[in-house]
Amino acid sequence: RKEVEQDPGPFNVPEGATVAFNCTYSNSASQSFFWYRQDCRKEPKLLMSVYSSGNEDGRFTAQLNRASQYISLLIRDSKLSDSATYLCVVNLGSTGRRALTFGSGTRLQVQP
Amino acid sequence: DGGITQSPKYLFRKEGQNVTLSCEQNLNHDAMYWYRQDPGQGLRLIYYSQIVNDFQKGDIAEGYSVSREKKESFPLTVTSAQKNPTAFYLCASSISAGAVYNEQFFGPGTRLTVL
């Protein structure tokens, strides 16, 4: 089982739609969680950190479910510019190491 | 302008050659990281450094080497021992590797192609 798993998609949605991605992680000791956005042939950029209480930033909402070991990202009122690959990222909290483990990404294509 | 720079953007190498990828940051971050990304795959950690003059192997360190002589700089050398070096290489930094929420920020990457 992969340490961080995502549905690769693609998710094809019309403009204005609401779309949600889930990501599961294997290590129950994981301590911190993030969503990054990566455009084609570009570097990943931090979209939002995911806190235990959940958090919202404009049209984007992130939730953490520790009991079921998954995090989610909800995008409301999708824009064409939201088309990208969304990377789920987890700090597995391994002893002496704070590097992050990246999922393979979920591709979103918003269509006019 | 604070940020992370990587050079070159594109690099071509003949088999058997060593090449060095540059990564510089002026964010005053303690920790720096090197990742490799292959098409359709997630990022895999090559090496990371939590502080100057210290670095640790990541998940796929074989065939790579690094140095961290200055806080701002973390160059990666891809040696001839790396069997499949063609990939997208990303450098990142974070304030501290020890923080729980250690958001990492990435440079624009270097695309290495072995001819």
mmCIF file of C-alpha atoms in Angstrom:
data_model
loop_
_atom_site.group_PDB
_atom_site.id
_atom_site.type_symbol
_atom_site.label_atom_id
_atom_site.label_comp_id
_atom_site.label_asym_id
_atom_site.label_seq_id
_atom_site.Cartn_x
_atom_site.Cartn_y
_atom_site.Cartn_z
ATOM 1 C CA ARG A 1 0.000 0.000 0.000
ATOM 2 C CA LYS A 2 1.302 3.464 -0.888
ATOM 3 C CA GLU A 3 1.962 5.840 1.974
ATOM 4 C CA VAL A 4 -0.187 8.543 0.357
ATOM 5 C CA GLU A 5 -2.845 7.587 -2.192
ATOM 6 C CA GLN A 6 -4.862 9.722 -4.537
ATOM 7 C CA ASP A 7 -7.224 9.043 -7.412
ATOM 8 C CA PRO A 8 -5.228 10.178 -10.470
ATOM 9 C CA GLY A 9 -8.342 11.344 -12.309
ATOM 10 C CA PRO A 10 -8.732 13.228 -14.538
ATOM 11 C CA PHE A 11 -11.762 14.921 -13.081
ATOM 12 C CA ASN A 12 -13.489 16.762 -15.923
ATOM 13 C CA VAL A 13 -15.980 19.315 -14.610
ATOM 14 C CA PRO A 14 -17.800 22.302 -16.109
ATOM 15 C CA GLU A 15 -17.118 25.832 -14.954
ATOM 16 C CA GLY A 16 -19.048 26.649 -11.815
ATOM 17 C CA ALA A 17 -19.179 23.075 -10.593
ATOM 18 C CA THR A 18 -18.165 21.885 -7.153
ATOM 19 C CA VAL A 19 -15.556 19.157 -7.084
ATOM 20 C CA ALA A 20 -13.979 17.200 -4.237
ATOM 21 C CA PHE A 21 -10.813 15.154 -3.976
ATOM 22 C CA ASN A 22 -9.893 12.683 -1.286
ATOM 23 C CA CYS A 23 -6.504 11.430 -0.263
ATOM 24 C CA THR A 24 -5.707 8.588 2.143
ATOM 25 C CA TYR A 25 -2.534 8.119 4.145
ATOM 26 C CA SER A 26 -1.225 4.964 5.767
ATOM 27 C CA ASN A 27 0.627 6.170 8.850
ATOM 28 C CA SER A 28 -1.642 7.045 11.747
ATOM 29 C CA ALA A 29 1.233 8.982 13.350
ATOM 30 C CA SER A 30 1.256 11.522 10.514
ATOM 31 C CA GLN A 31 1.414 15.000 11.924
ATOM 32 C CA SER A 32 0.780 17.562 9.239
ATOM 33 C CA PHE A 33 -1.025 17.725 5.942
ATOM 34 C CA PHE A 34 -1.026 19.965 2.908
ATOM 35 C CA TRP A 35 -2.531 20.447 -0.522
ATOM 36 C CA TYR A 36 -0.236 21.673 -3.273
ATOM 37 C CA ARG A 37 -1.180 22.663 -6.791
ATOM 38 C CA GLN A 38 1.066 21.829 -9.738
ATOM 39 C CA ASP A 39 0.568 23.225 -13.220
ATOM 40 C CA CYS A 40 1.901 21.324 -16.209
ATOM 41 C CA ARG A 41 5.726 21.328 -16.263
ATOM 42 C CA LYS A 42 5.904 23.734 -13.312
ATOM 43 C CA GLU A 43 6.876 23.432 -9.683
ATOM 44 C CA PRO A 44 4.314 22.578 -6.969
ATOM 45 C CA LYS A 45 2.895 25.548 -5.108
ATOM 46 C CA LEU A 46 1.366 25.429 -1.660
ATOM 47 C CA LEU A 47 -2.411 25.758 -1.858
ATOM 48 C CA MET A 48 -3.250 25.273 1.786
ATOM 49 C CA SER A 49 -2.205 23.549 4.970
ATOM 50 C CA VAL A 50 -4.834 21.262 6.499
ATOM 51 C CA TYR A 51 -5.520 21.636 10.195
ATOM 52 C CA SER A 52 -7.439 19.348 12.516
ATOM 53 C CA SER A 53 -10.409 21.680 12.642
ATOM 54 C CA GLY A 54 -10.548 22.032 8.882
ATOM 55 C CA ASN A 55 -9.919 25.281 7.098
ATOM 56 C CA GLU A 56 -11.304 27.373 4.311
ATOM 57 C CA ASP A 57 -9.686 29.828 1.935
ATOM 58 C CA GLY A 58 -12.145 31.445 -0.420
ATOM 59 C CA ARG A 59 -13.531 28.758 -2.717
ATOM 60 C CA PHE A 60 -11.281 26.067 -1.251
ATOM 61 C CA THR A 61 -12.078 23.989 1.822
ATOM 62 C CA ALA A 62 -9.812 21.342 3.319
ATOM 63 C CA GLN A 63 -10.846 18.738 5.872
ATOM 64 C CA LEU A 64 -8.889 16.210 7.905
ATOM 65 C CA ASN A 65 -10.362 12.952 9.186
ATOM 66 C CA ARG A 66 -7.796 11.316 11.450
ATOM 67 C CA ALA A 67 -10.008 8.361 12.375
ATOM 68 C CA SER A 68 -10.329 7.292 8.748
ATOM 69 C CA GLN A 69 -6.919 8.659 7.764
ATOM 70 C CA TYR A 70 -7.933 10.840 4.888
ATOM 71 C CA ILE A 71 -7.894 14.466 3.905
ATOM 72 C CA SER A 72 -10.153 16.144 1.401
ATOM 73 C CA LEU A 73 -10.144 19.226 -0.771
ATOM 74 C CA LEU A 74 -13.370 20.848 -1.933
ATOM 75 C CA ILE A 75 -13.370 23.432 -4.707
ATOM 76 C CA ARG A 76 -16.537 25.438 -5.186
ATOM 77 C CA ASP A 77 -17.504 27.460 -8.262
ATOM 78 C CA SER A 78 -14.683 25.980 -10.363
ATOM 79 C CA LYS A 79 -12.805 28.312 -12.682
ATOM 80 C CA LEU A 80 -10.904 27.458 -15.846
ATOM 81 C CA SER A 81 -7.778 28.564 -14.005
ATOM 82 C CA ASP A 82 -8.296 25.814 -11.422
ATOM 83 C CA SER A 83 -7.223 23.255 -14.039
ATOM 84 C CA ALA A 84 -4.097 21.667 -12.617
ATOM 85 C CA THR A 85 -2.842 18.645 -10.714
ATOM 86 C CA TYR A 86 -3.546 18.695 -6.986
ATOM 87 C CA LEU A 87 -0.984 16.987 -4.782
ATOM 88 C CA CYS A 88 -1.836 15.612 -1.378
ATOM 89 C CA VAL A 89 1.160 15.912 0.924
ATOM 90 C CA VAL A 90 1.717 14.359 4.329
ATOM 91 C CA ASN A 91 4.412 14.708 6.935
ATOM 92 C CA LEU A 92 4.683 11.106 8.074
ATOM 93 C CA GLY A 93 6.499 12.206 11.193
ATOM 94 C CA SER A 94 9.283 9.640 10.877
ATOM 95 C CA THR A 95 11.802 9.951 13.649
ATOM 96 C CA GLY A 96 14.483 12.517 12.882
ATOM 97 C CA ARG A 97 12.935 13.493 9.622
ATOM 98 C CA ARG A 98 10.467 16.150 8.648
ATOM 99 C CA ALA A 99 10.493 15.768 4.902
ATOM 100 C CA LEU A 100 7.135 15.447 3.219
ATOM 101 C CA THR A 101 5.638 12.520 1.321
ATOM 102 C CA PHE A 102 3.775 13.425 -1.833
ATOM 103 C CA GLY A 103 0.871 11.652 -3.454
ATOM 104 C CA SER A 104 0.977 11.215 -7.219
ATOM 105 C CA GLY A 105 -1.678 13.867 -7.707
ATOM 106 C CA THR A 106 -5.235 14.231 -8.969
ATOM 107 C CA ARG A 107 -5.675 15.983 -12.268
ATOM 108 C CA LEU A 108 -8.532 18.465 -12.601
ATOM 109 C CA GLN A 109 -9.716 19.791 -15.936
ATOM 110 C CA VAL A 110 -12.336 22.542 -15.787
ATOM 111 C CA GLN A 111 -14.183 22.945 -19.055
ATOM 112 C CA PRO A 112 -15.995 25.986 -20.443
ATOM 113 C CA ASP B 1 12.415 39.492 -3.991
ATOM 114 C CA GLY B 2 12.729 36.433 -1.769
ATOM 115 C CA GLY B 3 12.651 33.012 -3.313
ATOM 116 C CA ILE B 4 14.365 29.902 -4.543
ATOM 117 C CA THR B 5 16.266 29.800 -7.799
ATOM 118 C CA GLN B 6 17.444 26.779 -9.727
ATOM 119 C CA SER B 7 19.727 26.674 -12.705
ATOM 120 C CA PRO B 8 19.854 25.724 -15.423
ATOM 121 C CA LYS B 9 16.226 25.325 -16.438
ATOM 122 C CA TYR B 10 17.122 22.667 -19.012
ATOM 123 C CA LEU B 11 20.203 20.479 -18.967
ATOM 124 C CA PHE B 12 21.412 17.868 -21.406
ATOM 125 C CA ARG B 13 24.012 15.339 -20.428
ATOM 126 C CA LYS B 14 25.807 12.576 -22.204
ATOM 127 C CA GLU B 15 25.898 9.176 -20.594
ATOM 128 C CA GLY B 16 28.842 8.799 -18.242
ATOM 129 C CA GLN B 17 29.049 12.477 -17.325
ATOM 130 C CA ASN B 18 28.492 14.003 -13.919
ATOM 131 C CA VAL B 19 26.404 17.166 -13.785
ATOM 132 C CA THR B 20 25.669 19.603 -10.971
ATOM 133 C CA LEU B 21 22.323 21.318 -10.494
ATOM 134 C CA SER B 22 22.287 24.602 -8.640
ATOM 135 C CA CYS B 23 19.796 25.620 -5.940
ATOM 136 C CA GLU B 24 19.933 28.935 -4.078
ATOM 137 C CA GLN B 25 17.494 30.468 -1.590
ATOM 138 C CA ASN B 26 17.373 33.868 0.061
ATOM 139 C CA LEU B 27 14.489 33.071 2.413
ATOM 140 C CA ASN B 28 16.828 32.442 5.367
ATOM 141 C CA HIS B 29 15.440 28.905 5.603
ATOM 142 C CA ASP B 30 17.391 26.309 7.560
ATOM 143 C CA ALA B 31 16.173 23.242 5.696
ATOM 144 C CA MET B 32 16.604 22.402 2.029
ATOM 145 C CA TYR B 33 15.499 19.413 -0.040
ATOM 146 C CA TRP B 34 15.987 17.802 -3.423
ATOM 147 C CA TYR B 35 13.212 15.863 -5.129
ATOM 148 C CA ARG B 36 12.901 14.045 -8.391
ATOM 149 C CA GLN B 37 9.671 13.835 -10.383
ATOM 150 C CA ASP B 38 9.062 11.414 -13.231
ATOM 151 C CA PRO B 39 6.121 11.778 -15.631
ATOM 152 C CA GLY B 40 2.793 10.965 -13.980
ATOM 153 C CA GLN B 41 4.408 10.299 -10.634
ATOM 154 C CA GLY B 42 4.741 12.021 -7.318
ATOM 155 C CA LEU B 43 7.868 13.650 -5.972
ATOM 156 C CA ARG B 44 10.510 11.411 -4.468
ATOM 157 C CA LEU B 45 13.030 12.678 -1.949
ATOM 158 C CA ILE B 46 16.692 12.404 -2.935
ATOM 159 C CA TYR B 47 18.515 14.266 -0.146
ATOM 160 C CA TYR B 48 17.673 16.809 2.513
ATOM 161 C CA SER B 49 19.623 19.104 4.783
ATOM 162 C CA GLN B 50 18.398 20.440 8.101
ATOM 163 C CA ILE B 51 21.330 22.732 8.707
ATOM 164 C CA VAL B 52 24.600 23.873 7.193
ATOM 165 C CA ASN B 53 27.255 21.154 6.893
ATOM 166 C CA ASP B 54 24.705 18.416 7.484
ATOM 167 C CA PHE B 55 22.621 16.381 5.049
ATOM 168 C CA GLN B 56 20.745 13.099 5.030
ATOM 169 C CA LYS B 57 19.826 10.571 2.366
ATOM 170 C CA GLY B 58 16.241 10.445 1.236
ATOM 171 C CA ASP B 59 14.450 7.558 -0.423
ATOM 172 C CA ILE B 60 16.417 7.468 -3.698
ATOM 173 C CA ALA B 61 19.909 8.804 -2.915
ATOM 174 C CA GLU B 62 21.884 6.260 -4.951
ATOM 175 C CA GLY B 63 23.783 7.927 -7.780
ATOM 176 C CA TYR B 64 23.442 11.422 -6.311
ATOM 177 C CA SER B 65 25.569 13.590 -4.029
ATOM 178 C CA VAL B 66 25.043 16.944 -2.313
ATOM 179 C CA SER B 67 26.865 19.514 -0.224
ATOM 180 C CA ARG B 68 25.660 22.222 2.139
ATOM 181 C CA GLU B 69 28.562 24.570 2.770
ATOM 182 C CA LYS B 70 26.390 27.688 2.930
ATOM 183 C CA LYS B 71 22.885 28.195 4.275
ATOM 184 C CA GLU B 72 21.746 29.630 0.960
ATOM 185 C CA SER B 73 23.043 26.902 -1.316
ATOM 186 C CA PHE B 74 22.353 23.178 -1.756
ATOM 187 C CA PRO B 75 23.783 21.887 -5.045
ATOM 188 C CA LEU B 76 22.955 18.414 -6.324
ATOM 189 C CA THR B 77 25.374 16.343 -8.393
ATOM 190 C CA VAL B 78 23.949 13.635 -10.613
ATOM 191 C CA THR B 79 26.717 11.123 -11.081
ATOM 192 C CA SER B 80 27.283 8.567 -13.807
ATOM 193 C CA ALA B 81 26.206 5.917 -11.292
ATOM 194 C CA GLN B 82 22.588 7.120 -11.525
ATOM 195 C CA LYS B 83 21.005 4.657 -13.970
ATOM 196 C CA ASN B 84 17.973 6.672 -15.086
ATOM 197 C CA PRO B 85 18.770 10.334 -14.504
ATOM 198 C CA THR B 86 16.331 11.832 -17.020
ATOM 199 C CA ALA B 87 13.725 13.575 -14.848
ATOM 200 C CA PHE B 88 12.435 16.874 -13.468
ATOM 201 C CA TYR B 89 14.504 17.921 -10.434
ATOM 202 C CA LEU B 90 12.968 20.179 -7.814
ATOM 203 C CA CYS B 91 14.679 21.945 -4.960
ATOM 204 C CA ALA B 92 12.684 23.121 -1.947
ATOM 205 C CA SER B 93 13.269 24.845 1.353
ATOM 206 C CA SER B 94 11.441 25.253 4.644
ATOM 207 C CA ILE B 95 11.998 27.388 7.704
ATOM 208 C CA SER B 96 12.974 24.425 9.828
ATOM 209 C CA ALA B 97 12.925 20.698 9.214
ATOM 210 C CA GLY B 98 11.929 20.218 12.845
ATOM 211 C CA ALA B 99 8.656 22.120 12.742
ATOM 212 C CA VAL B 100 5.482 20.073 12.570
ATOM 213 C CA TYR B 101 3.945 22.317 9.920
ATOM 214 C CA ASN B 102 7.023 22.690 7.756
ATOM 215 C CA GLU B 103 5.552 24.081 4.585
ATOM 216 C CA GLN B 104 8.042 23.668 1.790
ATOM 217 C CA PHE B 105 8.516 26.139 -1.031
ATOM 218 C CA PHE B 106 9.860 25.069 -4.374
ATOM 219 C CA GLY B 107 12.185 26.450 -6.990
ATOM 220 C CA PRO B 108 11.160 26.355 -10.682
ATOM 221 C CA GLY B 109 12.996 23.073 -11.322
ATOM 222 C CA THR B 110 15.616 21.737 -13.713
ATOM 223 C CA ARG B 111 14.740 19.317 -16.504
ATOM 224 C CA LEU B 112 17.634 16.929 -17.037
ATOM 225 C CA THR B 113 17.817 14.828 -20.179
ATOM 226 C CA VAL B 114 20.463 12.203 -20.785
ATOM 227 C CA LEU B 115 21.305 11.813 -24.447
#
